[in-house]
PDB file of C-alpha atoms in Angstrom:
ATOM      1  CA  UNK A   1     141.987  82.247 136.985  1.00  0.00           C
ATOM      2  CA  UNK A   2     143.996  85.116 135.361  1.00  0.00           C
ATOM      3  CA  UNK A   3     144.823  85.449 131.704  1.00  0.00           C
ATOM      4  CA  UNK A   4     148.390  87.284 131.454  1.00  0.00           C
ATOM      5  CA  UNK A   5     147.595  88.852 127.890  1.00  0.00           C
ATOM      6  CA  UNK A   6     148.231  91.851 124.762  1.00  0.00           C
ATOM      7  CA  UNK A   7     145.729  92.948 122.487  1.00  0.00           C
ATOM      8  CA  UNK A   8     146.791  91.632 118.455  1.00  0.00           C
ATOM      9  CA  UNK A   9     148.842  88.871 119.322  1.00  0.00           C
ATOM     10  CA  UNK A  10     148.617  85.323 119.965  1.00  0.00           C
ATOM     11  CA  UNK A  11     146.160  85.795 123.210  1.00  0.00           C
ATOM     12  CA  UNK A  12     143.499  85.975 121.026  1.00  0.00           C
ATOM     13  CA  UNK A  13     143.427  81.855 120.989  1.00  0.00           C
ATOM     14  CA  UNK A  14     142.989  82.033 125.150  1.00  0.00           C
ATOM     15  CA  UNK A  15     140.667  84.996 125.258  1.00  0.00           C
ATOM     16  CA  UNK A  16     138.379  83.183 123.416  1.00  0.00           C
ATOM     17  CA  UNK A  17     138.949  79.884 124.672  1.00  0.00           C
ATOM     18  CA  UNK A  18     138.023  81.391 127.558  1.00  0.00           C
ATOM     19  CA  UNK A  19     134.894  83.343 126.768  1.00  0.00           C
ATOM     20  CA  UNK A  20     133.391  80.023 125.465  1.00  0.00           C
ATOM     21  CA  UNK A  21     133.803  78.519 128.097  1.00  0.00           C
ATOM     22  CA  UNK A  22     132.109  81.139 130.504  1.00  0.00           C
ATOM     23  CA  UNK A  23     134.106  80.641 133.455  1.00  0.00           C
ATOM     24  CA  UNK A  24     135.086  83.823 135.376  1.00  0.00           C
ATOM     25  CA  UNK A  25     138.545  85.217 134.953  1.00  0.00           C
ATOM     26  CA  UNK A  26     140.793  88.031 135.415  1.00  0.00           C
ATOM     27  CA  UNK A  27     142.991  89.741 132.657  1.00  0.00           C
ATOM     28  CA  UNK A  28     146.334  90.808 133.484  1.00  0.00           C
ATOM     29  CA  UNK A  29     147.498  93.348 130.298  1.00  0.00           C
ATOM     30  CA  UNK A  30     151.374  93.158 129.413  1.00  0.00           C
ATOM     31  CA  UNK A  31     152.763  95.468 127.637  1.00  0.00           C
ATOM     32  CA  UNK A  32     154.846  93.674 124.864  1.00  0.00           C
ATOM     33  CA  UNK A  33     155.610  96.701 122.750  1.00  0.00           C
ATOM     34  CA  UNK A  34     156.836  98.281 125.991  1.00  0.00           C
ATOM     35  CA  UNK A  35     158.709  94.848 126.778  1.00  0.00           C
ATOM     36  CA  UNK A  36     156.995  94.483 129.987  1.00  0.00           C
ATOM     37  CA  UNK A  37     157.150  90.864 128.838  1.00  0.00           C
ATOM     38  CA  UNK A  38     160.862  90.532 129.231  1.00  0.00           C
ATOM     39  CA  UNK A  39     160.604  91.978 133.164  1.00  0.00           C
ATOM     40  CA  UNK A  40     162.137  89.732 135.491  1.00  0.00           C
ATOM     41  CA  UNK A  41     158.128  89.766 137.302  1.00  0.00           C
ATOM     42  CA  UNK A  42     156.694  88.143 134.216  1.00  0.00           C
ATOM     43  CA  UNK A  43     159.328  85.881 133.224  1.00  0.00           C
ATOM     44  CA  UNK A  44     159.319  84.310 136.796  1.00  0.00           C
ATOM     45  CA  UNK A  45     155.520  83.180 135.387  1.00  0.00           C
ATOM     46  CA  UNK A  46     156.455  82.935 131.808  1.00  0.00           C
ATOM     47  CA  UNK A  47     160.315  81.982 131.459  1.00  0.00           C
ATOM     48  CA  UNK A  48     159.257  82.408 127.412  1.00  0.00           C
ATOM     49  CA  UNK A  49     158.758  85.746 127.810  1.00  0.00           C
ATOM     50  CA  UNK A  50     155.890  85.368 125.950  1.00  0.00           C
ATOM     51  CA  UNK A  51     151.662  85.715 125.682  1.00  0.00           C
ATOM     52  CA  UNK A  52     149.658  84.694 126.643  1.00  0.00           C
ATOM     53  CA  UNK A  53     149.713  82.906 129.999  1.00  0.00           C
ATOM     54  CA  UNK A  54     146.880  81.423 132.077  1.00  0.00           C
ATOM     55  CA  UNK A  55     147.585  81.340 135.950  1.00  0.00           C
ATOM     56  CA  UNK A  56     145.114  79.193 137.582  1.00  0.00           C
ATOM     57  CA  UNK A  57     145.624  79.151 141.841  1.00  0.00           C
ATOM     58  CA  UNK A  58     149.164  79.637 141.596  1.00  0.00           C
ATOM     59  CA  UNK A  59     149.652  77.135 138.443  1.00  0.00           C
ATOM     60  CA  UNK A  60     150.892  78.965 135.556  1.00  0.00           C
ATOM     61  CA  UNK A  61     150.084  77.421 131.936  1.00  0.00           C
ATOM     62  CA  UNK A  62     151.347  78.470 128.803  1.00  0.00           C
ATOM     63  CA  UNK A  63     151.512  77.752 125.062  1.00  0.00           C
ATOM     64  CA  UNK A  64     148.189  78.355 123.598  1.00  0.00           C
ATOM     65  CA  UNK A  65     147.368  74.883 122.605  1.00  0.00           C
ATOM     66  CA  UNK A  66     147.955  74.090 125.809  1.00  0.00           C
ATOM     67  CA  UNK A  67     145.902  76.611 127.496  1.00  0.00           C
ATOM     68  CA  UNK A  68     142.975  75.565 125.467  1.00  0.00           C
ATOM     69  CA  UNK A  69     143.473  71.911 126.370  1.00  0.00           C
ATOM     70  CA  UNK A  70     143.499  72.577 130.312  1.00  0.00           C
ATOM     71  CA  UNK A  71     140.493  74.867 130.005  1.00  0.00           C
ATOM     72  CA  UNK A  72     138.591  72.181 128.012  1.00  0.00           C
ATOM     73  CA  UNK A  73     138.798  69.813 131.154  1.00  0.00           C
ATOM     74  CA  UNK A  74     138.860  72.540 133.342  1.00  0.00           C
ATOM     75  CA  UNK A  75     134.884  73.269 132.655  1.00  0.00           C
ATOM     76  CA  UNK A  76     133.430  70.309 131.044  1.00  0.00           C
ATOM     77  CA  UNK A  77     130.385  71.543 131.434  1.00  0.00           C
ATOM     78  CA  UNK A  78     131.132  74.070 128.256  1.00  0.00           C
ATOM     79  CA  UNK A  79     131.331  70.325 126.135  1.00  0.00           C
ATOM     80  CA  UNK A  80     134.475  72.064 124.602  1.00  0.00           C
ATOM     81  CA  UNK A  81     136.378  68.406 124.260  1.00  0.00           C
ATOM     82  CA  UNK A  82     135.255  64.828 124.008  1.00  0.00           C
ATOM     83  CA  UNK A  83     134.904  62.951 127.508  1.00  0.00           C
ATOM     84  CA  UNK A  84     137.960  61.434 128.474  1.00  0.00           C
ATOM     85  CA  UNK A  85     137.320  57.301 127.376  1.00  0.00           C
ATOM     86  CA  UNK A  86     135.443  58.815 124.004  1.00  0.00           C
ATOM     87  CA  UNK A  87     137.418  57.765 120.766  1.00  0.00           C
ATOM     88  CA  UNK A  88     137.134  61.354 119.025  1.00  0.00           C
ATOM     89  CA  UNK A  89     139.371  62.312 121.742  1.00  0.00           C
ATOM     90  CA  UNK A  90     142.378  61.729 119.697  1.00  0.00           C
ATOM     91  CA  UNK A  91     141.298  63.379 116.496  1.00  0.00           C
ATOM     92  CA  UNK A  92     140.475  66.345 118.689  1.00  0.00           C
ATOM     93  CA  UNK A  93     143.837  65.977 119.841  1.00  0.00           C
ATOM     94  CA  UNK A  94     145.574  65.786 116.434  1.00  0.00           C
ATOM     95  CA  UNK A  95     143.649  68.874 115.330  1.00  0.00           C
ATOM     96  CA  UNK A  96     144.170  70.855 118.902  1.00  0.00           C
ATOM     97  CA  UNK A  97     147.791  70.529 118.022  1.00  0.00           C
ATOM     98  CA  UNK A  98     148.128  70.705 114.217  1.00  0.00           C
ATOM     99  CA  UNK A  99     148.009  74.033 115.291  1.00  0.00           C
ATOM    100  CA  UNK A 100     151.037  75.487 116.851  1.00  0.00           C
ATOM    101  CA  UNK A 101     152.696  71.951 115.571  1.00  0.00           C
ATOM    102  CA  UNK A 102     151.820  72.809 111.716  1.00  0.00           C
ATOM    103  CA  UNK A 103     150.071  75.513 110.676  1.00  0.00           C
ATOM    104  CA  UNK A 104     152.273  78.454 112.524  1.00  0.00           C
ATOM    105  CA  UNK A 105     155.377  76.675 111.136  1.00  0.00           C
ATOM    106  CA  UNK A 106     154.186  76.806 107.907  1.00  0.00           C
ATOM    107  CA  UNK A 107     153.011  79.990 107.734  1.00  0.00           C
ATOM    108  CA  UNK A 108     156.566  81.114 108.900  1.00  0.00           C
ATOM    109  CA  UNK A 109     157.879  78.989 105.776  1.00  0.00           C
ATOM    110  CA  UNK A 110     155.667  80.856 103.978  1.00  0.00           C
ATOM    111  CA  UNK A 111     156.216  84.345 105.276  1.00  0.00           C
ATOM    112  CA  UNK A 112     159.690  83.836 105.170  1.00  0.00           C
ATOM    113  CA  UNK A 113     160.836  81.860 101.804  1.00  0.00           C
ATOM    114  CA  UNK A 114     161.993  79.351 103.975  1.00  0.00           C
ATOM    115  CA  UNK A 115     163.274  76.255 101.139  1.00  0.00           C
ATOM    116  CA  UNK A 116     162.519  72.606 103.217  1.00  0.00           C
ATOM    117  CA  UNK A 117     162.707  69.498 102.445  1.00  0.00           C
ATOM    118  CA  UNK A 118     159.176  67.815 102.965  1.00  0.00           C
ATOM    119  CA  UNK A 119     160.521  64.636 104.285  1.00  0.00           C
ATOM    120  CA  UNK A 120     162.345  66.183 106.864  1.00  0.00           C
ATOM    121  CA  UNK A 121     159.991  69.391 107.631  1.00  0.00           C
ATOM    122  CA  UNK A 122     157.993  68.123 110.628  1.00  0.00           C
ATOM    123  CA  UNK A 123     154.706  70.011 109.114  1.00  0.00           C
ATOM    124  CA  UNK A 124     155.912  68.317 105.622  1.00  0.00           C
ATOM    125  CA  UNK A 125     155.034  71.919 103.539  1.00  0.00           C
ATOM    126  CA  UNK A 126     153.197  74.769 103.630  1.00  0.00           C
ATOM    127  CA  UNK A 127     150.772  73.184 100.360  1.00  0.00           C
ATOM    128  CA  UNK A 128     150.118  70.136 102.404  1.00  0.00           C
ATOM    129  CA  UNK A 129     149.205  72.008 105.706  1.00  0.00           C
ATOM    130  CA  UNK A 130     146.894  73.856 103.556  1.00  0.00           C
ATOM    131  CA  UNK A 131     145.676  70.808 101.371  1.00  0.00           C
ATOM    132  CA  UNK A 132     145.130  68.785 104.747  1.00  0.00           C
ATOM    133  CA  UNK A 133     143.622  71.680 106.477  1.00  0.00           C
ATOM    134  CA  UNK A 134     140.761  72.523 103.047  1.00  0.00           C
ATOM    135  CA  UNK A 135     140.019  68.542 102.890  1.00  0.00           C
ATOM    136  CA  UNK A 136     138.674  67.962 106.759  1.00  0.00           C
ATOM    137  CA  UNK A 137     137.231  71.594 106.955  1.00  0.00           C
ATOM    138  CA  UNK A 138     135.052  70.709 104.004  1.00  0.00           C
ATOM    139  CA  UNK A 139     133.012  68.207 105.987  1.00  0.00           C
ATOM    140  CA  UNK A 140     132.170  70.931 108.214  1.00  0.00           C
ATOM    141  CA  UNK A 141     130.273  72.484 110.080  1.00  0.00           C
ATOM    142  CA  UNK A 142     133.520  72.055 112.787  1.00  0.00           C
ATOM    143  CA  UNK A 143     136.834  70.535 112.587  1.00  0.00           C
ATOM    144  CA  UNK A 144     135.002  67.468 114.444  1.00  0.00           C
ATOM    145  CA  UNK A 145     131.982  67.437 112.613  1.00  0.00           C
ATOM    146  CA  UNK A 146     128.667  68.492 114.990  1.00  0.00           C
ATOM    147  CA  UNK A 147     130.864  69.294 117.631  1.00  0.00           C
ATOM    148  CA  UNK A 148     132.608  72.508 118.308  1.00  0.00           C
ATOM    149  CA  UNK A 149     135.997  72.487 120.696  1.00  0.00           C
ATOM    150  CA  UNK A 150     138.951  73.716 121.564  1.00  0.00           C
ATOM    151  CA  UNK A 151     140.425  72.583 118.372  1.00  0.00           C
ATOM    152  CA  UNK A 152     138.663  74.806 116.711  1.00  0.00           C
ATOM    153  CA  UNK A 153     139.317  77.760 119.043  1.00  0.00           C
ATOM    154  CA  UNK A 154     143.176  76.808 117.742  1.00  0.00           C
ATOM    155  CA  UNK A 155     142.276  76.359 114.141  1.00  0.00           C
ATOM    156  CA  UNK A 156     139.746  78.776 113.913  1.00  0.00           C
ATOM    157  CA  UNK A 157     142.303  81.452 115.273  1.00  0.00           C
ATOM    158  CA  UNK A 158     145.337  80.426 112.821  1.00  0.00           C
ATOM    159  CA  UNK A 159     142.925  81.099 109.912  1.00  0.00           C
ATOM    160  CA  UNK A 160     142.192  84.648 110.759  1.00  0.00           C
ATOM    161  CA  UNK A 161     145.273  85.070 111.286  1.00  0.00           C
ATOM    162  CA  UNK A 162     146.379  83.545 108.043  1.00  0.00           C
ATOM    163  CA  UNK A 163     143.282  84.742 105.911  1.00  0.00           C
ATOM    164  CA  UNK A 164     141.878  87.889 107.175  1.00  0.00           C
ATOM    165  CA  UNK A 165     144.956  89.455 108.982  1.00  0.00           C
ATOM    166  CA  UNK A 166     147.944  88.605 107.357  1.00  0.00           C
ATOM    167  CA  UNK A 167     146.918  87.690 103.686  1.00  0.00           C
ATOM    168  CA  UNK A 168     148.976  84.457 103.804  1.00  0.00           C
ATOM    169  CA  UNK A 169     146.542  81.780 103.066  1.00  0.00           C
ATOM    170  CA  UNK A 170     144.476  82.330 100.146  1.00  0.00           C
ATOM    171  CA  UNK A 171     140.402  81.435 101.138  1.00  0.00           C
ATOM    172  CA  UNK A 172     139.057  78.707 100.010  1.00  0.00           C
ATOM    173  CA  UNK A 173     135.608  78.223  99.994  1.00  0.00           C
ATOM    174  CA  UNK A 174     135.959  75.336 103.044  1.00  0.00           C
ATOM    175  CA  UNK A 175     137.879  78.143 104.566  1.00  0.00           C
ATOM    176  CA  UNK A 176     135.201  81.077 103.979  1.00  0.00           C
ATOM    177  CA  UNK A 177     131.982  79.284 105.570  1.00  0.00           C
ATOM    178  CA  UNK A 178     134.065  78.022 108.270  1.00  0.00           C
ATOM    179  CA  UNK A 179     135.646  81.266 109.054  1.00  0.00           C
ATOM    180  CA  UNK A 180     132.068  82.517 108.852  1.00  0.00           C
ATOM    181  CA  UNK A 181     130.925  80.411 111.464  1.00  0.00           C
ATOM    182  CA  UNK A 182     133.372  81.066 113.880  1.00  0.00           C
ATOM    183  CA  UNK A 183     133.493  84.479 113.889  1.00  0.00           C
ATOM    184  CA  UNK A 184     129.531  84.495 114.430  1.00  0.00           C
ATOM    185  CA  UNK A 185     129.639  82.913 117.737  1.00  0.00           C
ATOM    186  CA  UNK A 186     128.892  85.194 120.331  1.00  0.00           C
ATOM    187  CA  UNK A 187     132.597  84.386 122.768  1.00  0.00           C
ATOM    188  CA  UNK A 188     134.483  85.585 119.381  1.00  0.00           C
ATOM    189  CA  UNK A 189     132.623  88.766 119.012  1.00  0.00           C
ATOM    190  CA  UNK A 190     133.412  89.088 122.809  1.00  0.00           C
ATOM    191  CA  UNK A 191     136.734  88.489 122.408  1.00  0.00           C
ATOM    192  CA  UNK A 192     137.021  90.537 119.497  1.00  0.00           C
ATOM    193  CA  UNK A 193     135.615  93.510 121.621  1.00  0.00           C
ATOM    194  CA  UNK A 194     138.007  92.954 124.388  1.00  0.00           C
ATOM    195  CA  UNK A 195     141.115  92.674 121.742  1.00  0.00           C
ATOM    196  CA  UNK A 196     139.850  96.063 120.527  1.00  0.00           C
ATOM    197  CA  UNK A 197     138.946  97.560 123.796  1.00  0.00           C
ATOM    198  CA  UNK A 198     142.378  96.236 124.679  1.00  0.00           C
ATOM    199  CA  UNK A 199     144.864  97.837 122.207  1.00  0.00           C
ATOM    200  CA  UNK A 200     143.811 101.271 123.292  1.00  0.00           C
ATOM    201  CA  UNK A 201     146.130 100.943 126.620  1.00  0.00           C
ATOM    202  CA  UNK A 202     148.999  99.759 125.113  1.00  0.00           C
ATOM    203  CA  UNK A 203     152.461 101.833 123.409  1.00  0.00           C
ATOM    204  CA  UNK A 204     152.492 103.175 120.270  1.00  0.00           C
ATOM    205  CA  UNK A 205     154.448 100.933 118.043  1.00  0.00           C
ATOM    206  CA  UNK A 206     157.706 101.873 117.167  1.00  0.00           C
ATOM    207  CA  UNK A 207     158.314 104.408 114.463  1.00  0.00           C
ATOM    208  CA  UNK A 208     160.027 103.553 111.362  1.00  0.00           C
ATOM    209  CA  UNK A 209     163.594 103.919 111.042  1.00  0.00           C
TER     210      UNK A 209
END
């Protein structure tokens, strides 16, 4: 397998997906401050032009959701989803996917003053997201309970983005200890090396106008 990848960006959620589940890989840097992801090369594997992508013997996956989810049944043996025929399947589902399908868009509507109408806002408000997001991470210890997955690889990786990184969410207690948790595992201190290691190859960001 080979990660297509760029240090501070959203291929943070498949770096560590795939450092917990200890299957060997290759890492592919792209250049997105140098646009390397808009080359005709990458965009034949990622039409997006975006990061991260996960090539696995020629099939190329992308969306990090998505990415977690195939690498969750790609090494079962990690115990990073619920068997297939195993009810909490679809609440690991729901929470895999409240992801990318709630959390990032209300961040955005928060980062951006967007005004929407909760009834027709598939994510129904940034204050619910949040709301809905404190309440089941309260239970703890994971977004399943005992169990840690890929969901939380997803969820996990919106809240330091939203917490520690960009200041949007304020922490809630439910939010601190689980935060807590996840960064102590030893795949996110990995990944968090590799991120680090990472941005030392990559273009200058663009000066200010």
């Amino acid at each position: 397998m080979k990660l297509y990848w760029a240090p501070h960006s959203r291929s943070f959620v498949a770096l560590w997906m795939l450092e917990e589940t200890g299957a060997p890989y290759e890492r592919e840097m792209v250049d997105i401050r140098a646009g390397a992801q808009s080359t005709p090369e990458y965009k034949a594997i990622n039409p997006m032009a975006k990061v991260p992508t996960l090539v696995d013997d020629g099939t190329a996956i992308s969306e990090t959701a998505a990415i977690c989810a195939y690498l969750a049944d790609r090494a079962p043996e990690a115990k990073l989803a619920p068997p297939i025929g195993d009810l909490a399947r679809g609440p690991y589902f729901k929470w895999l996917f409240f992801g990318p399908g709630c959390v990032e868009p209300a961040y955005m509507e928060k980062a951006t003053g967007w005004q929407v109408e909760s009834g027709a806002a598939g994510w129904g408000g940034y204050d619910r997201v949040i709301d809905v997001l404190d309440q089941a991470l309260e239970k703890g210890p994971w977004i399943l309970g005992d169990q840690f997955t890929a969901a939380d690889v997803v969820i996990g990786s919106q809240l330091v983005y939203g917490v520690r990184m960009f200041g949007l969410v304020e922490s809630r207690p439910s939010f601190e200890a689980y935060l807590q948790r996840c960064e102590a595992r030893p795949a996110f201190q990995r990944c968090l090396a590799i991120d680090a290691e990472g941005a030392k190859s990559v273009s200058p960001p663009p000066a200010a106008a």
